[in-house]
Amino acid sequence: MAAVLLGGCSEATTSGQKTLEVALWDENASDAVNRAIEAFNEKHPEVEVNVTYSPFAQYFTTLRTSIGGGSGPDIFWMNAVNFYEYAEPGLIKNLEPFIAGDDEFSKEDYYESIVELYSYEDQLHGAPYFVDAVGLYYNKELFDQAGIDYPDESWTWEDIETVGAELTDPEEGVYGYAAPIVSNQGGYYNYIPQAGGEIVSEDQQSSGFDSESAKEAFRFMKRIVDKGISPDIKSQIQNDLNQMFMSNRIAMLPAISVMSIEFNEAMGDQIDIAPLPEGEEDTAVVHGISWAMNDHVEDEELAWELMKELTGEAGNEQIAESGFSTPARLDAGDLWLESIPHMNLEVFIDAQETGTPYPLSRNTAEWQRMEQTEIQGAFLGEESIDDTLDQVADEMNRILRQGQEPD
């Protein structure tokens, strides 16, 4: 798969047929992607569209190598962590010139959160495809067996500790709750803003990991782990939390909306979703995926037409009907709610209004790797959480200053 990604951009074959190369990492989206491509080919039968799915672990390394070498796919999935690494050096197209001359595409049709997420210097560089947020998945069967009411919008961190303890059964290997440590998006990227803090400042100049709010968020996580309510760091490294949840070993799990379809296939109406229990604030981190266009694309107008097919009204309806995740277009949400009618997917749509944007800055990937390594080390007992957060903030501030002009 990686070898395909290293191939060139769109080109014309000897028979005169044109090709477009498309890349992404999740085959669970293949149904919606294929339907959009079929619709595109009805309008452009002369174009062959080749789709490459690559494992996420290798996706961005291979992508950056191929694009940096002047080739790579014509359009491809982009996430927030890597966005600046492609937008800032001009490796992907600014989409504003295409939008300005196209009455069929309007940024106002999409959730503001994802438009802002993929805007560089107020210019959109990624066409919104779907959004995601974090909700509280829970096992109704385990709640029913314990005679406990299901979680709802009134729940707080205190309820997690109290009810989580009641649902924990060491003899059966059941945890009442999972406090994700190995996953920042599912875990502390929510707890820190819920405690009133921030991961990175709004001006993207300084870290928030050394704030009292951040430390309170990690104290909450540590209490949950120390009480045995949540799997500890060693268990989380050795066992996938999603698999533990689907194996009835975790009663409550915070996870992103993209997991809805997989959980539903594994557990059916045994599970449902509630909003994340709130701390000082009622919020959850919101993210999403966009389609980016290679700056080296040969036929940019043709690539734009395919991008519109994927992210326009029909394309968003297809991603909604597939159940994969919340469509990025505001008018397609109801279709997604119908895709798994017994699950409270409305939680994720509501989160777009109250959510906290995924932390984004220059060099995000670099400080995020450091942050995860240091925090996991602290939970392994190598250093106190408070001292670790101070160190994370210092190193993150150093990374944020890299490449900036001195005052």
Short mmCIF file of C-alpha atoms in Angstrom, two decimals:
data_model
loop_
_atom_site.label_atom_id
_atom_site.label_comp_id
_atom_site.label_asym_id
_atom_site.label_seq_id
_atom_site.Cartn_x
_atom_site.Cartn_y
_atom_site.Cartn_z
CA MET A 1 0.00 0.00 0.00
CA ALA A 2 2.78 2.42 0.88
CA ALA A 3 4.36 1.92 -2.52
CA VAL A 4 1.19 3.14 -4.18
CA LEU A 5 1.23 6.28 -2.06
CA LEU A 6 4.70 7.04 -3.35
CA GLY A 7 3.38 7.14 -6.91
CA GLY A 8 2.87 10.33 -8.86
CA CYS A 9 -0.05 12.73 -9.01
CA SER A 10 -2.79 12.74 -11.63
CA GLU A 11 -1.70 12.04 -15.14
CA ALA A 12 -3.04 11.13 -18.56
CA THR A 13 -2.49 7.57 -19.80
CA THR A 14 -1.40 6.71 -23.33
CA SER A 15 -5.06 6.14 -24.23
CA GLY A 16 -5.90 9.66 -23.13
CA GLN A 17 -7.63 8.56 -19.92
CA LYS A 18 -6.80 10.68 -16.88
CA THR A 19 -6.17 9.33 -13.39
CA LEU A 20 -6.60 10.74 -9.90
CA GLU A 21 -4.90 9.22 -6.87
CA VAL A 22 -6.79 9.25 -3.56
CA ALA A 23 -5.39 8.24 -0.16
CA LEU A 24 -6.88 7.67 3.30
CA TRP A 25 -6.39 5.30 6.22
CA ASP A 26 -9.76 3.87 7.31
CA GLU A 27 -11.44 1.25 5.15
CA ASN A 28 -14.60 1.59 7.25
CA ALA A 29 -15.26 4.71 5.17
CA SER A 30 -14.90 2.79 1.89
CA ASP A 31 -18.62 2.48 1.20
CA ALA A 32 -19.17 6.25 1.29
CA VAL A 33 -15.94 6.95 -0.60
CA ASN A 34 -16.79 4.45 -3.36
CA ARG A 35 -20.28 5.85 -3.80
CA ALA A 36 -18.90 9.38 -4.18
CA ILE A 37 -16.38 8.18 -6.74
CA GLU A 38 -19.11 6.41 -8.71
CA ALA A 39 -21.08 9.67 -8.82
CA PHE A 40 -17.95 11.52 -9.92
CA ASN A 41 -17.33 8.98 -12.73
CA GLU A 42 -20.86 9.45 -14.05
CA LYS A 43 -19.85 13.05 -14.79
CA HIS A 44 -16.24 12.23 -15.70
CA PRO A 45 -16.12 8.75 -17.28
CA GLU A 46 -12.71 9.55 -18.76
CA VAL A 47 -11.10 9.66 -15.29
CA GLU A 48 -9.79 6.62 -13.44
CA VAL A 49 -9.77 7.13 -9.67
CA ASN A 50 -7.35 4.95 -7.71
CA VAL A 51 -7.90 4.70 -3.96
CA THR A 52 -5.18 3.62 -1.51
CA TYR A 53 -5.89 2.68 2.12
CA SER A 54 -2.81 2.63 4.33
CA PRO A 55 -2.42 1.77 8.02
CA PHE A 56 -2.60 4.93 10.10
CA ALA A 57 0.71 4.14 11.81
CA GLN A 58 2.56 4.57 8.49
CA TYR A 59 0.19 6.91 6.68
CA PHE A 60 1.68 10.33 7.43
CA THR A 61 5.31 9.21 7.28
CA THR A 62 4.81 7.80 3.80
CA LEU A 63 2.64 10.71 2.73
CA ARG A 64 5.16 13.36 3.78
CA THR A 65 7.98 11.50 2.01
CA SER A 66 6.07 11.21 -1.24
CA ILE A 67 4.72 14.76 -1.27
CA GLY A 68 8.07 16.20 -0.20
CA GLY A 69 9.55 14.43 -3.22
CA GLY A 70 7.12 16.10 -5.60
CA SER A 71 4.68 13.22 -6.04
CA GLY A 72 2.09 11.58 -3.79
CA PRO A 73 -1.72 11.30 -4.04
CA ASP A 74 -3.80 14.11 -5.54
CA ILE A 75 -6.27 14.34 -2.65
CA PHE A 76 -5.97 12.72 0.74
CA TRP A 77 -7.26 12.68 4.31
CA MET A 78 -5.81 15.21 6.73
CA ASN A 79 -6.07 15.35 10.52
CA ALA A 80 -5.46 18.26 12.89
CA VAL A 81 -2.26 16.89 14.41
CA ASN A 82 -0.44 17.04 11.06
CA PHE A 83 -2.28 19.94 9.42
CA TYR A 84 0.29 22.69 10.04
CA GLU A 85 3.11 20.49 8.74
CA TYR A 86 1.40 20.52 5.34
CA ALA A 87 -0.31 23.92 5.28
CA GLU A 88 2.55 26.09 6.53
CA PRO A 89 5.18 25.01 3.94
CA GLY A 90 2.59 25.04 1.14
CA LEU A 91 2.47 21.29 0.54
CA ILE A 92 -1.32 21.46 0.16
CA LYS A 93 -3.50 23.82 -1.83
CA ASN A 94 -5.25 26.85 -0.42
CA LEU A 95 -8.87 26.06 -1.32
CA GLU A 96 -10.14 29.65 -1.19
CA PRO A 97 -9.51 30.36 -4.92
CA PHE A 98 -11.60 27.30 -5.82
CA ILE A 99 -14.37 28.28 -3.41
CA ALA A 100 -14.48 31.86 -4.66
CA GLY A 101 -15.34 30.71 -8.17
CA ASP A 102 -17.76 27.95 -7.21
CA ASP A 103 -21.40 28.57 -6.30
CA GLU A 104 -21.82 24.92 -5.24
CA PHE A 105 -19.46 25.12 -2.25
CA SER A 106 -20.00 27.31 0.79
CA LYS A 107 -18.08 27.17 4.07
CA GLU A 108 -21.27 28.19 5.88
CA ASP A 109 -22.75 24.75 5.12
CA TYR A 110 -20.31 23.08 7.51
CA TYR A 111 -19.74 23.06 11.26
CA GLU A 112 -17.75 26.14 12.18
CA SER A 113 -15.43 24.04 14.36
CA ILE A 114 -14.06 22.00 11.46
CA VAL A 115 -13.80 25.00 9.13
CA GLU A 116 -11.65 26.74 11.75
CA LEU A 117 -9.65 23.57 12.38
CA TYR A 118 -8.52 23.36 8.76
CA SER A 119 -8.00 27.06 8.12
CA TYR A 120 -4.45 28.38 7.93
CA GLU A 121 -4.13 32.17 8.18
CA ASP A 122 -7.95 32.32 7.80
CA GLN A 123 -7.79 30.44 4.49
CA LEU A 124 -9.42 27.01 4.20
CA HIS A 125 -6.87 24.32 3.28
CA GLY A 126 -8.97 21.21 3.93
CA ALA A 127 -12.49 20.45 2.67
CA PRO A 128 -14.54 19.24 5.69
CA TYR A 129 -15.63 15.60 5.46
CA PHE A 130 -16.79 14.47 8.89
CA VAL A 131 -16.57 15.67 12.48
CA ASP A 132 -16.12 13.68 15.64
CA ALA A 133 -16.51 14.27 19.35
CA VAL A 134 -16.12 12.22 22.51
CA GLY A 135 -19.10 10.74 24.33
CA LEU A 136 -19.63 8.25 27.16
CA TYR A 137 -20.44 4.79 25.82
CA TYR A 138 -21.97 2.51 28.43
CA ASN A 139 -22.92 -1.14 28.71
CA LYS A 140 -26.63 -1.27 29.57
CA GLU A 141 -26.43 -4.93 30.50
CA LEU A 142 -23.84 -4.28 33.23
CA PHE A 143 -25.91 -1.37 34.56
CA ASP A 144 -29.06 -3.51 34.59
CA GLN A 145 -27.31 -6.33 36.43
CA ALA A 146 -26.18 -3.86 39.11
CA GLY A 147 -29.61 -2.19 39.29
CA ILE A 148 -28.13 1.23 38.53
CA ASP A 149 -29.74 3.97 36.43
CA TYR A 150 -28.05 4.79 33.15
CA PRO A 151 -25.85 7.92 32.94
CA ASP A 152 -27.42 11.10 31.58
CA GLU A 153 -26.64 14.78 30.99
CA SER A 154 -26.72 15.55 34.72
CA TRP A 155 -23.70 13.39 35.52
CA THR A 156 -20.45 14.86 36.89
CA TRP A 157 -17.00 13.53 37.71
CA GLU A 158 -18.36 12.63 41.14
CA ASP A 159 -20.88 10.26 39.54
CA ILE A 160 -18.07 8.57 37.64
CA GLU A 161 -16.25 7.87 40.88
CA THR A 162 -19.34 6.78 42.82
CA VAL A 163 -21.11 4.70 40.19
CA GLY A 164 -17.86 3.49 38.66
CA ALA A 165 -16.92 1.97 42.02
CA GLU A 166 -20.31 0.23 42.25
CA LEU A 167 -19.90 -1.27 38.78
CA THR A 168 -16.34 -2.46 39.37
CA ASP A 169 -16.07 -6.21 40.00
CA PRO A 170 -12.45 -7.39 40.39
CA GLU A 171 -13.49 -11.05 40.67
CA GLU A 172 -15.17 -10.87 37.25
CA GLY A 173 -12.47 -8.63 35.80
CA VAL A 174 -14.93 -5.79 35.21
CA TYR A 175 -13.95 -2.13 35.51
CA GLY A 176 -16.62 0.48 36.14
CA TYR A 177 -14.96 3.08 33.93
CA ALA A 178 -11.90 3.56 31.75
CA ALA A 179 -9.84 6.73 32.18
CA PRO A 180 -7.84 6.69 28.94
CA ILE A 181 -4.15 7.43 29.50
CA VAL A 182 -2.73 6.04 26.27
CA SER A 183 -5.32 8.02 24.28
CA ASN A 184 -5.19 11.78 24.76
CA GLN A 185 -8.22 12.52 22.55
CA GLY A 186 -10.42 10.11 24.48
CA GLY A 187 -8.99 11.08 27.86
CA TYR A 188 -7.19 14.12 29.22
CA TYR A 189 -7.85 16.35 26.18
CA ASN A 190 -11.40 16.35 27.59
CA TYR A 191 -10.63 16.47 31.31
CA ILE A 192 -8.35 19.52 31.12
CA PRO A 193 -10.96 21.86 29.53
CA GLN A 194 -13.62 20.31 31.75
CA ALA A 195 -11.52 21.46 34.71
CA GLY A 196 -11.40 24.96 33.22
CA GLY A 197 -7.96 24.69 31.61
CA GLU A 198 -6.51 24.48 28.11
CA ILE A 199 -3.91 22.29 26.41
CA VAL A 200 -2.46 25.13 24.35
CA SER A 201 -3.25 28.84 24.57
CA GLU A 202 -5.59 30.42 22.04
CA ASP A 203 -2.68 32.29 20.44
CA GLN A 204 -0.80 28.96 20.19
CA GLN A 205 2.17 30.42 22.07
CA SER A 206 2.14 28.58 25.39
CA SER A 207 1.28 25.28 27.05
CA GLY A 208 -1.50 24.81 29.57
CA PHE A 209 -0.22 21.54 31.02
CA ASP A 210 1.31 23.24 34.06
CA SER A 211 -1.93 24.99 35.08
CA GLU A 212 -3.78 24.08 38.27
CA SER A 213 -6.74 23.03 36.11
CA ALA A 214 -4.62 20.54 34.19
CA LYS A 215 -3.21 19.13 37.41
CA GLU A 216 -6.73 18.74 38.83
CA ALA A 217 -7.73 16.83 35.68
CA PHE A 218 -4.86 14.39 36.15
CA ARG A 219 -5.59 14.02 39.86
CA PHE A 220 -9.10 12.91 38.86
CA MET A 221 -7.65 10.34 36.47
CA LYS A 222 -5.19 9.08 39.08
CA ARG A 223 -7.94 8.67 41.70
CA ILE A 224 -9.97 6.57 39.27
CA VAL A 225 -6.96 4.38 38.52
CA ASP A 226 -5.76 4.11 42.13
CA LYS A 227 -9.23 3.01 43.28
CA GLY A 228 -9.22 0.23 40.69
CA ILE A 229 -12.23 1.71 38.90
CA SER A 230 -10.19 2.09 35.68
CA PRO A 231 -7.53 -0.13 34.12
CA ASP A 232 -4.07 1.16 35.00
CA ILE A 233 -1.44 2.26 32.51
CA LYS A 234 0.12 -1.21 32.20
CA SER A 235 -3.25 -2.75 31.40
CA GLN A 236 -3.97 -0.01 28.87
CA ILE A 237 -0.64 -0.59 27.13
CA GLN A 238 -1.21 -4.34 27.00
CA ASN A 239 -4.92 -4.30 26.18
CA ASP A 240 -6.94 -2.17 23.79
CA LEU A 241 -9.66 -0.35 25.75
CA ASN A 242 -12.13 -0.60 22.89
CA GLN A 243 -11.71 -4.38 22.82
CA MET A 244 -12.10 -4.56 26.59
CA PHE A 245 -15.34 -2.59 26.34
CA MET A 246 -16.68 -4.88 23.59
CA SER A 247 -15.71 -7.88 25.76
CA ASN A 248 -17.92 -6.63 28.65
CA ARG A 249 -14.89 -5.85 30.81
CA ILE A 250 -15.53 -2.07 30.99
CA ALA A 251 -18.92 -0.62 31.93
CA MET A 252 -18.28 2.98 30.76
CA LEU A 253 -15.81 4.17 28.15
CA PRO A 254 -15.23 7.69 26.76
CA ALA A 255 -14.59 7.33 23.02
CA ILE A 256 -15.01 9.17 19.74
CA SER A 257 -18.11 9.01 17.55
CA VAL A 258 -16.30 6.98 14.87
CA MET A 259 -16.43 4.00 17.26
CA SER A 260 -20.24 3.94 17.20
CA ILE A 261 -20.52 1.70 14.16
CA GLU A 262 -17.92 -0.79 15.41
CA PHE A 263 -19.43 -0.95 18.89
CA ASN A 264 -22.89 -1.39 17.37
CA GLU A 265 -21.74 -4.26 15.17
CA ALA A 266 -20.18 -5.99 18.18
CA MET A 267 -22.78 -5.28 20.88
CA GLY A 268 -25.99 -4.04 19.26
CA ASP A 269 -28.58 -2.53 21.57
CA GLN A 270 -26.59 -3.65 24.62
CA ILE A 271 -24.90 -0.23 24.57
CA ASP A 272 -25.88 3.42 24.42
CA ILE A 273 -24.23 6.84 24.69
CA ALA A 274 -24.45 9.73 27.16
CA PRO A 275 -22.69 13.10 27.22
CA LEU A 276 -19.35 13.12 28.98
CA PRO A 277 -19.86 13.76 32.71
CA GLU A 278 -18.81 17.34 33.39
CA GLY A 279 -16.24 18.77 35.75
CA GLU A 280 -16.19 22.51 36.27
CA GLU A 281 -17.20 22.91 32.61
CA ASP A 282 -19.52 20.93 30.33
CA THR A 283 -17.42 20.22 27.25
CA ALA A 284 -15.74 17.55 25.14
CA VAL A 285 -12.98 17.77 22.57
CA VAL A 286 -14.18 18.05 18.95
CA HIS A 287 -12.16 17.08 15.92
CA GLY A 288 -12.80 15.97 12.35
CA ILE A 289 -11.21 14.89 9.08
CA SER A 290 -10.84 16.92 5.91
CA TRP A 291 -9.73 16.23 2.35
CA ALA A 292 -6.57 18.08 1.32
CA MET A 293 -5.24 18.65 -2.21
CA ASN A 294 -1.61 18.05 -3.12
CA ASP A 295 0.09 21.26 -4.23
CA HIS A 296 1.73 19.27 -7.05
CA VAL A 297 -1.59 18.06 -8.50
CA GLU A 298 -1.53 18.12 -12.29
CA ASP A 299 -5.23 18.83 -12.94
CA GLU A 300 -6.37 20.87 -9.97
CA GLU A 301 -9.84 21.61 -11.35
CA LEU A 302 -10.54 17.92 -11.80
CA ALA A 303 -9.23 17.20 -8.30
CA TRP A 304 -11.50 19.94 -6.94
CA GLU A 305 -14.50 18.34 -8.66
CA LEU A 306 -13.73 15.02 -6.96
CA MET A 307 -13.17 16.76 -3.63
CA LYS A 308 -16.59 18.43 -3.96
CA GLU A 309 -18.23 15.10 -4.75
CA LEU A 310 -16.76 13.62 -1.58
CA THR A 311 -17.57 16.55 0.71
CA GLY A 312 -20.64 18.11 -0.91
CA GLU A 313 -24.28 17.46 -0.12
CA ALA A 314 -24.41 14.00 -1.71
CA GLY A 315 -21.03 12.95 -0.31
CA ASN A 316 -22.00 13.97 3.22
CA GLU A 317 -25.30 12.14 2.90
CA GLN A 318 -23.35 9.04 1.96
CA ILE A 319 -21.02 9.30 4.97
CA ALA A 320 -24.10 9.88 7.16
CA GLU A 321 -26.05 6.90 5.84
CA SER A 322 -23.03 4.63 6.25
CA GLY A 323 -23.06 5.36 10.01
CA PHE A 324 -19.31 6.00 9.95
CA SER A 325 -19.33 9.36 11.76
CA THR A 326 -21.06 12.70 12.08
CA PRO A 327 -21.12 14.37 8.64
CA ALA A 328 -19.43 17.75 8.49
CA ARG A 329 -22.36 19.39 6.70
CA LEU A 330 -24.98 20.86 9.01
CA ASP A 331 -27.87 19.54 6.93
CA ALA A 332 -26.82 15.86 6.99
CA GLY A 333 -26.95 15.23 10.73
CA ASP A 334 -30.47 13.79 10.81
CA LEU A 335 -29.50 11.11 8.31
CA TRP A 336 -26.66 10.04 10.55
CA LEU A 337 -28.97 9.82 13.57
CA GLU A 338 -31.10 7.35 11.61
CA SER A 339 -28.10 5.16 10.75
CA ILE A 340 -28.06 3.59 14.27
CA PRO A 341 -31.49 4.57 15.64
CA HIS A 342 -31.19 2.79 19.02
CA MET A 343 -28.05 4.77 19.98
CA ASN A 344 -28.14 8.35 21.25
CA LEU A 345 -25.91 9.76 18.50
CA GLU A 346 -27.38 13.20 19.19
CA VAL A 347 -24.73 13.45 21.93
CA PHE A 348 -22.06 14.00 19.28
CA ILE A 349 -24.04 16.58 17.35
CA ASP A 350 -24.75 18.52 20.55
CA ALA A 351 -21.04 18.41 21.37
CA GLN A 352 -20.31 20.51 18.29
CA GLU A 353 -22.03 23.41 20.07
CA THR A 354 -20.41 23.01 23.49
CA GLY A 355 -17.16 21.32 22.49
CA THR A 356 -13.55 22.39 22.82
CA PRO A 357 -11.55 22.38 19.56
CA TYR A 358 -8.81 19.79 19.26
CA PRO A 359 -5.54 21.50 20.36
CA LEU A 360 -3.73 22.81 17.32
CA SER A 361 -0.50 24.72 16.79
CA ARG A 362 2.74 24.69 14.90
CA ASN A 363 4.73 21.51 15.60
CA THR A 364 1.71 19.79 17.16
CA ALA A 365 2.94 16.31 16.27
CA GLU A 366 6.31 16.95 17.93
CA TRP A 367 5.05 18.19 21.28
CA GLN A 368 2.27 15.62 21.29
CA ARG A 369 4.73 12.74 21.02
CA MET A 370 6.72 14.21 23.90
CA GLU A 371 3.60 14.82 25.98
CA GLN A 372 2.31 11.26 25.62
CA THR A 373 5.69 9.72 26.44
CA GLU A 374 6.16 11.81 29.60
CA ILE A 375 2.59 11.38 30.87
CA GLN A 376 2.59 7.63 30.37
CA GLY A 377 5.93 7.50 32.17
CA ALA A 378 4.43 9.36 35.14
CA PHE A 379 1.58 6.86 35.38
CA LEU A 380 4.14 4.07 35.31
CA GLY A 381 5.45 5.59 38.54
CA GLU A 382 8.63 7.16 37.24
CA GLU A 383 7.81 10.67 38.56
CA SER A 384 5.01 12.61 40.22
CA ILE A 385 2.18 13.77 37.97
CA ASP A 386 2.55 17.43 39.00
CA ASP A 387 6.30 17.48 38.31
CA THR A 388 5.76 15.72 35.00
CA LEU A 389 3.16 18.27 33.89
CA ASP A 390 5.56 21.10 34.71
CA GLN A 391 8.23 19.42 32.60
CA VAL A 392 5.79 18.77 29.76
CA ALA A 393 4.81 22.45 29.74
CA ASP A 394 8.46 23.60 29.69
CA GLU A 395 9.36 21.32 26.81
CA MET A 396 6.15 22.11 24.93
CA ASN A 397 6.85 25.85 25.25
CA ARG A 398 10.31 25.26 23.80
CA ILE A 399 8.81 23.38 20.84
CA LEU A 400 6.17 26.06 20.28
CA ARG A 401 8.91 28.70 20.03
CA GLN A 402 10.85 26.79 17.38
CA GLY A 403 11.14 28.70 14.13
CA GLN A 404 9.61 31.88 15.52
CA GLU A 405 11.27 35.22 15.01
CA PRO A 406 12.69 36.72 18.24
CA ASP A 407 10.91 39.79 19.61
#
